Amino acid sequence: MFPTHRPRRLRNHPQLRRMVQETVVTTNDLIYPLFAVPGEGVAQEVSSMPGVYQLSIDKVVEEAKQVYDLGIPAVILFGIPTEKDTDATGAWHDHGIVQKASTAVKEAVPDLMVIVDTCLCEYTQHGHCGYLETGDLTGRVLNDPTLELLKKTAVSQAKAGADIIAPSGMMDGFVQAIRAGLDEGGFEDIPIMSYAAKYSSAYYGPFRDAAESAPQFGDRRTYQMDPANSREAIKEIELDIAEGADMLMVKPALAYMDIIWQVKQASNLPVAAYNVSGEYSMVKAAALNGWVDEEKLVMETLMSFKRSGADMILTYHAKDAARWLA
């Protein structure tokens, strides 16, 4: 009458639980996002993202040193330019904010991997990820002309010292265009981490405060994916793999762990999950109100991303997680 099988036997002692643990999060899994802005001595907290700051390049370097000392292997850089225009000049100019930040970080912390977000929305007046038709008020980006901008941007970022190019605009053919540009420029060894399955998500709201990249009109549904679709994600990653992607990203992560799992099963490439701003801010708000145990909730969430198949996690919790893991 008694159970023959008692799974609880393996849960009886903390050390035994450690021995049979199937999924482990380490600092090696973490990538920390940083937002670079013009000026000096600037550390402006993002109102909708407690603990996250817009930083001038000197402060970005300070933060990068701290990240490296915590054992986190990589940062991803976003930039807010002094001026914006229709050609997204700040994205591809040799003296663009991300280019200068990349060079400064690599000079100060050579062994820290610098990933750069290769997108245009922070640099255009309208806040969309490329060229629009004259007079367009819907946000329908012109795909092929935009590929040339992305190619120029990636090459300029590589010249500035970036270790990994991460295109996020969801233009058709963007991986192939960037790969061709990098190879032609002598950067054939620079890998591409493609935002391969990037959804048009409400979870991005606080990021648009941090990056000052909200669309001035329309939305991004003509180029970012429909949250209702999963098979389409596999189509997108297959195209990016064929075009030369070295790593694949799913964004957002929390509500898309089924997509992370499917991407992992469909590919042998490393998979990154972006634990995005809205996911971060919800946890922070609840923690600041005393409603949740922040450390336990964050670590459970990161563990879930790993369990679903993520090899790397881009997260604003990275520094805290590294301290909790120490």
C-alpha positions as CSV (number, residue, x, y, z in Angstrom):
1,M,0.0,0.0,0.0
2,F,3.0,2.3,0.4
3,P,4.6,4.1,-2.6
4,T,7.4,2.2,-4.3
5,H,8.7,5.4,-5.9
6,R,9.5,8.3,-3.6
7,P,10.9,11.3,-5.5
8,R,11.1,13.2,-2.2
9,R,14.1,11.0,-1.2
10,L,16.2,13.2,-3.5
11,R,14.9,16.4,-1.9
12,N,15.8,15.6,1.7
13,H,19.1,17.5,2.0
14,P,20.4,20.7,0.5
15,Q,23.6,19.0,-0.7
16,L,21.6,16.2,-2.3
17,R,19.4,18.7,-4.0
18,R,22.6,20.4,-5.4
19,M,23.9,17.0,-6.6
20,V,20.8,16.2,-8.7
21,Q,20.1,19.8,-9.9
22,E,19.5,19.7,-13.6
23,T,19.9,23.4,-14.5
24,V,22.6,25.8,-13.2
25,V,22.9,29.5,-13.7
26,T,26.4,31.0,-13.6
27,T,27.8,34.4,-14.2
28,N,29.1,33.0,-17.5
29,D,25.5,33.1,-18.8
30,L,25.0,36.8,-18.2
31,I,25.2,39.9,-20.5
32,Y,24.6,43.4,-19.0
33,P,23.0,46.2,-21.1
34,L,24.5,49.7,-20.9
35,F,23.1,53.0,-22.3
36,A,25.7,55.5,-23.4
37,V,24.9,59.2,-23.7
38,P,26.9,62.3,-24.6
39,G,28.6,64.4,-21.9
40,E,30.9,63.7,-19.0
41,G,30.0,62.6,-15.4
42,V,26.5,61.8,-16.4
43,A,24.6,59.0,-14.5
44,Q,20.9,59.7,-15.0
45,E,18.6,57.0,-13.6
46,V,15.8,55.9,-15.9
47,S,12.6,56.7,-14.2
48,S,10.8,53.5,-15.3
49,M,13.8,51.3,-14.6
50,P,15.1,51.7,-11.1
51,G,18.8,50.9,-10.9
52,V,19.4,51.4,-14.6
53,Y,21.2,54.6,-15.8
54,Q,22.0,56.5,-18.9
55,L,25.7,57.0,-18.6
56,S,28.3,59.2,-20.2
57,I,31.3,57.3,-21.7
58,D,33.5,57.8,-18.7
59,K,30.7,56.3,-16.5
60,V,30.2,53.5,-19.0
61,V,33.8,52.6,-18.6
62,E,33.5,52.6,-14.8
63,E,30.5,50.4,-15.1
64,A,32.2,48.0,-17.5
65,K,35.1,47.6,-15.0
66,Q,32.6,46.7,-12.3
67,V,30.9,44.3,-14.6
68,Y,34.1,42.6,-15.4
69,D,35.2,42.4,-11.8
70,L,31.9,40.6,-11.0
71,G,32.8,37.9,-13.5
72,I,30.2,38.8,-16.1
73,P,31.8,38.2,-19.5
74,A,30.0,40.7,-21.7
75,V,28.0,43.9,-22.0
76,I,25.8,45.1,-24.8
77,L,25.9,48.8,-25.7
78,F,23.1,51.0,-26.7
79,G,23.5,54.7,-27.6
80,I,21.6,58.0,-27.4
81,P,23.0,60.5,-29.9
82,T,23.2,64.3,-29.6
83,E,21.2,64.7,-32.7
84,K,18.8,62.5,-34.8
85,D,18.1,62.6,-38.5
86,T,16.4,60.7,-41.3
87,D,19.7,58.9,-42.2
88,A,20.4,57.7,-38.7
89,T,23.9,59.3,-39.0
90,G,24.7,58.8,-35.3
91,A,24.4,55.0,-35.8
92,W,27.1,54.6,-38.5
93,H,29.3,57.7,-38.0
94,D,32.9,56.8,-36.9
95,H,32.4,59.2,-34.0
96,G,29.0,57.9,-33.0
97,I,28.2,57.5,-29.3
98,V,28.3,53.6,-29.5
99,Q,31.5,53.7,-31.5
100,K,33.2,55.9,-28.9
101,A,31.9,53.9,-26.0
102,S,33.1,50.6,-27.6
103,T,36.6,52.0,-28.1
104,A,36.7,53.3,-24.6
105,V,35.5,50.1,-23.0
106,K,37.9,47.9,-25.0
107,E,40.8,50.1,-24.1
108,A,39.9,50.0,-20.4
109,V,38.8,46.4,-20.1
110,P,40.2,44.5,-23.1
111,D,39.0,41.1,-22.0
112,L,35.4,42.2,-21.6
113,M,33.3,41.2,-24.6
114,V,31.6,44.2,-26.1
115,I,28.4,43.5,-28.0
116,V,26.8,46.3,-29.9
117,D,23.1,46.8,-30.7
118,T,23.0,47.4,-34.5
119,C,19.8,49.2,-35.0
120,L,18.6,52.6,-36.1
121,C,15.6,53.6,-34.0
122,E,17.6,55.5,-31.4
123,Y,19.2,57.6,-34.2
124,T,16.2,58.5,-36.5
125,Q,13.9,61.5,-35.9
126,H,10.8,59.3,-36.3
127,G,12.0,56.5,-34.0
128,H,11.6,53.8,-36.6
129,C,14.3,51.3,-37.5
130,G,15.2,52.6,-41.0
131,Y,14.1,54.7,-43.9
132,L,10.5,55.6,-44.4
133,E,8.7,56.8,-47.5
134,T,8.4,60.6,-47.6
135,G,5.3,61.5,-45.8
136,D,4.8,58.1,-44.3
137,L,2.9,58.2,-40.9
138,T,2.4,54.5,-40.4
139,G,6.0,53.4,-39.7
140,R,6.4,51.0,-42.7
141,V,10.2,50.8,-43.0
142,L,11.7,50.5,-46.5
143,N,13.6,47.2,-46.2
144,D,16.3,47.2,-48.8
145,P,17.6,50.8,-48.5
146,T,17.7,50.2,-44.7
147,L,20.0,47.2,-45.3
148,E,22.7,49.6,-46.6
149,L,22.4,51.7,-43.4
150,L,22.7,48.6,-41.2
151,K,25.8,47.4,-43.2
152,K,27.5,50.7,-42.7
153,T,26.6,50.7,-39.0
154,A,28.0,47.3,-38.4
155,V,31.3,48.0,-40.2
156,S,31.8,51.2,-38.2
157,Q,31.1,49.4,-35.0
158,A,33.6,46.7,-35.8
159,K,36.2,49.3,-36.6
160,A,35.6,50.9,-33.2
161,G,36.4,47.6,-31.5
162,A,33.1,45.8,-31.0
163,D,33.5,42.1,-30.5
164,I,30.0,41.0,-31.5
165,I,27.5,42.7,-33.8
166,A,23.8,42.3,-32.7
167,P,21.4,43.5,-35.4
168,S,17.9,44.0,-33.9
169,G,15.8,45.8,-36.6
170,M,14.1,42.6,-38.0
171,M,14.7,43.7,-41.6
172,D,14.5,40.9,-44.2
173,G,18.0,39.9,-45.2
174,F,19.8,42.0,-42.5
175,V,22.1,39.2,-41.5
176,Q,23.3,38.5,-45.0
177,A,23.8,42.2,-45.7
178,I,25.8,42.7,-42.5
179,R,27.8,39.6,-43.0
180,A,28.8,40.8,-46.4
181,G,29.7,44.2,-45.1
182,L,31.9,42.8,-42.3
183,D,33.6,40.4,-44.6
184,E,34.3,43.0,-47.2
185,G,35.7,45.3,-44.5
186,G,38.1,42.6,-43.2
187,F,36.1,41.7,-40.2
188,E,35.3,38.1,-41.2
189,D,36.1,37.0,-37.6
190,I,33.4,39.2,-36.0
191,P,30.4,37.1,-35.1
192,I,26.7,38.1,-35.5
193,M,24.2,37.6,-32.7
194,S,21.0,38.1,-34.6
195,Y,17.8,39.2,-32.9
196,A,16.3,36.4,-34.9
197,A,12.9,36.2,-33.2
198,K,12.1,39.7,-32.0
199,Y,8.4,40.2,-31.2
200,S,6.4,43.4,-31.3
201,S,5.9,43.5,-27.6
202,A,4.4,45.7,-24.9
203,Y,7.2,44.6,-22.6
204,Y,9.6,47.1,-24.3
205,G,8.0,50.2,-22.8
206,P,10.7,51.1,-20.2
207,F,13.5,50.5,-22.7
208,R,12.1,53.2,-24.9
209,D,12.5,55.6,-22.0
210,A,16.1,54.4,-21.5
211,A,17.1,54.5,-25.2
212,E,14.8,57.4,-26.1
213,S,13.6,55.4,-29.1
214,A,9.8,55.4,-29.0
215,P,8.2,55.7,-32.4
216,Q,6.9,59.2,-33.0
217,F,3.9,57.7,-34.9
218,G,2.6,54.3,-35.9
219,D,4.1,51.2,-34.5
220,R,6.6,48.4,-35.4
221,R,4.3,45.6,-36.3
222,T,5.2,45.7,-40.0
223,Y,8.7,44.5,-39.1
224,Q,8.7,43.0,-35.6
225,M,6.9,39.6,-35.1
226,D,3.3,39.0,-34.1
227,P,3.2,37.7,-30.5
228,A,0.6,35.1,-31.6
229,N,3.1,33.3,-33.9
230,S,5.5,30.6,-33.1
231,R,6.1,28.7,-36.3
232,E,7.1,32.0,-37.9
233,A,10.0,32.2,-35.4
234,I,11.5,29.0,-36.7
235,K,11.2,30.4,-40.3
236,E,13.0,33.6,-39.1
237,I,15.9,31.7,-37.4
238,E,16.3,29.3,-40.4
239,L,16.7,32.4,-42.7
240,D,19.2,34.0,-40.3
241,I,21.2,30.7,-40.1
242,A,21.3,30.5,-43.9
243,E,22.5,34.1,-44.1
244,G,25.4,33.5,-41.7
245,A,24.2,34.2,-38.1
246,D,26.5,32.8,-35.4
247,M,24.1,33.2,-32.5
248,L,20.4,33.6,-32.3
249,M,18.3,35.7,-29.9
250,V,14.7,35.5,-28.7
251,K,13.2,38.7,-27.4
252,P,11.4,39.1,-25.0
253,A,12.1,36.1,-22.8
254,L,9.6,35.8,-20.0
255,A,6.4,35.3,-22.1
256,Y,8.3,33.6,-24.9
257,M,10.0,30.6,-23.2
258,D,8.2,28.3,-25.5
259,I,9.9,30.1,-28.4
260,I,13.3,29.8,-26.7
261,W,12.7,26.1,-26.4
262,Q,11.6,25.7,-30.0
263,V,14.6,27.7,-31.3
264,K,17.0,25.6,-29.2
265,Q,15.5,22.4,-30.6
266,A,15.6,23.7,-34.2
267,S,19.2,24.8,-34.2
268,N,22.7,23.9,-33.0
269,L,23.6,27.6,-32.6
270,P,24.0,29.3,-29.2
271,V,20.7,30.9,-28.1
272,A,20.4,34.2,-26.2
273,A,17.3,35.3,-24.4
274,Y,16.7,39.0,-23.7
275,N,15.1,39.5,-20.3
276,V,13.7,42.9,-21.4
277,S,12.9,46.2,-19.7
278,G,9.3,45.5,-18.9
279,E,10.1,42.2,-17.3
280,Y,12.8,43.9,-15.2
281,S,10.6,46.8,-14.2
282,M,7.7,44.7,-13.0
283,V,10.0,42.7,-10.7
284,K,11.7,45.9,-9.4
285,A,8.4,47.6,-8.7
286,A,7.0,44.6,-6.8
287,A,10.3,44.3,-4.9
288,L,10.4,48.0,-4.0
289,N,6.8,47.6,-2.6
290,G,7.8,44.6,-0.6
291,W,5.5,42.3,-2.5
292,V,8.1,39.8,-3.6
293,D,11.5,38.5,-2.6
294,E,13.6,40.0,-5.4
295,E,16.6,37.7,-5.2
296,K,14.5,34.5,-5.2
297,L,12.2,35.8,-8.0
298,V,15.1,36.9,-10.2
299,M,17.1,33.8,-9.8
300,E,14.1,31.6,-10.4
301,T,13.3,33.5,-13.6
302,L,16.9,33.3,-14.9
303,M,16.9,29.6,-14.1
304,S,13.7,29.2,-16.1
305,F,15.4,30.9,-19.1
306,K,18.3,28.4,-18.9
307,R,15.9,25.5,-18.5
308,S,14.0,26.5,-21.6
309,G,17.2,26.4,-23.6
310,A,18.9,29.8,-23.3
311,D,22.7,29.7,-23.4
312,M,23.0,33.4,-22.7
313,I,20.8,35.8,-20.9
314,L,20.8,39.6,-21.5
315,T,19.4,41.0,-18.3
316,Y,19.4,44.3,-16.3
317,H,19.6,42.0,-13.3
318,A,23.0,40.8,-14.3
319,K,25.1,42.6,-11.6
320,D,22.7,41.7,-8.8
321,A,22.6,38.1,-10.0
322,A,26.4,37.9,-10.1
323,R,26.6,39.1,-6.5
324,W,24.0,36.6,-5.4
325,L,25.9,33.8,-7.2
326,A,29.2,34.7,-5.7
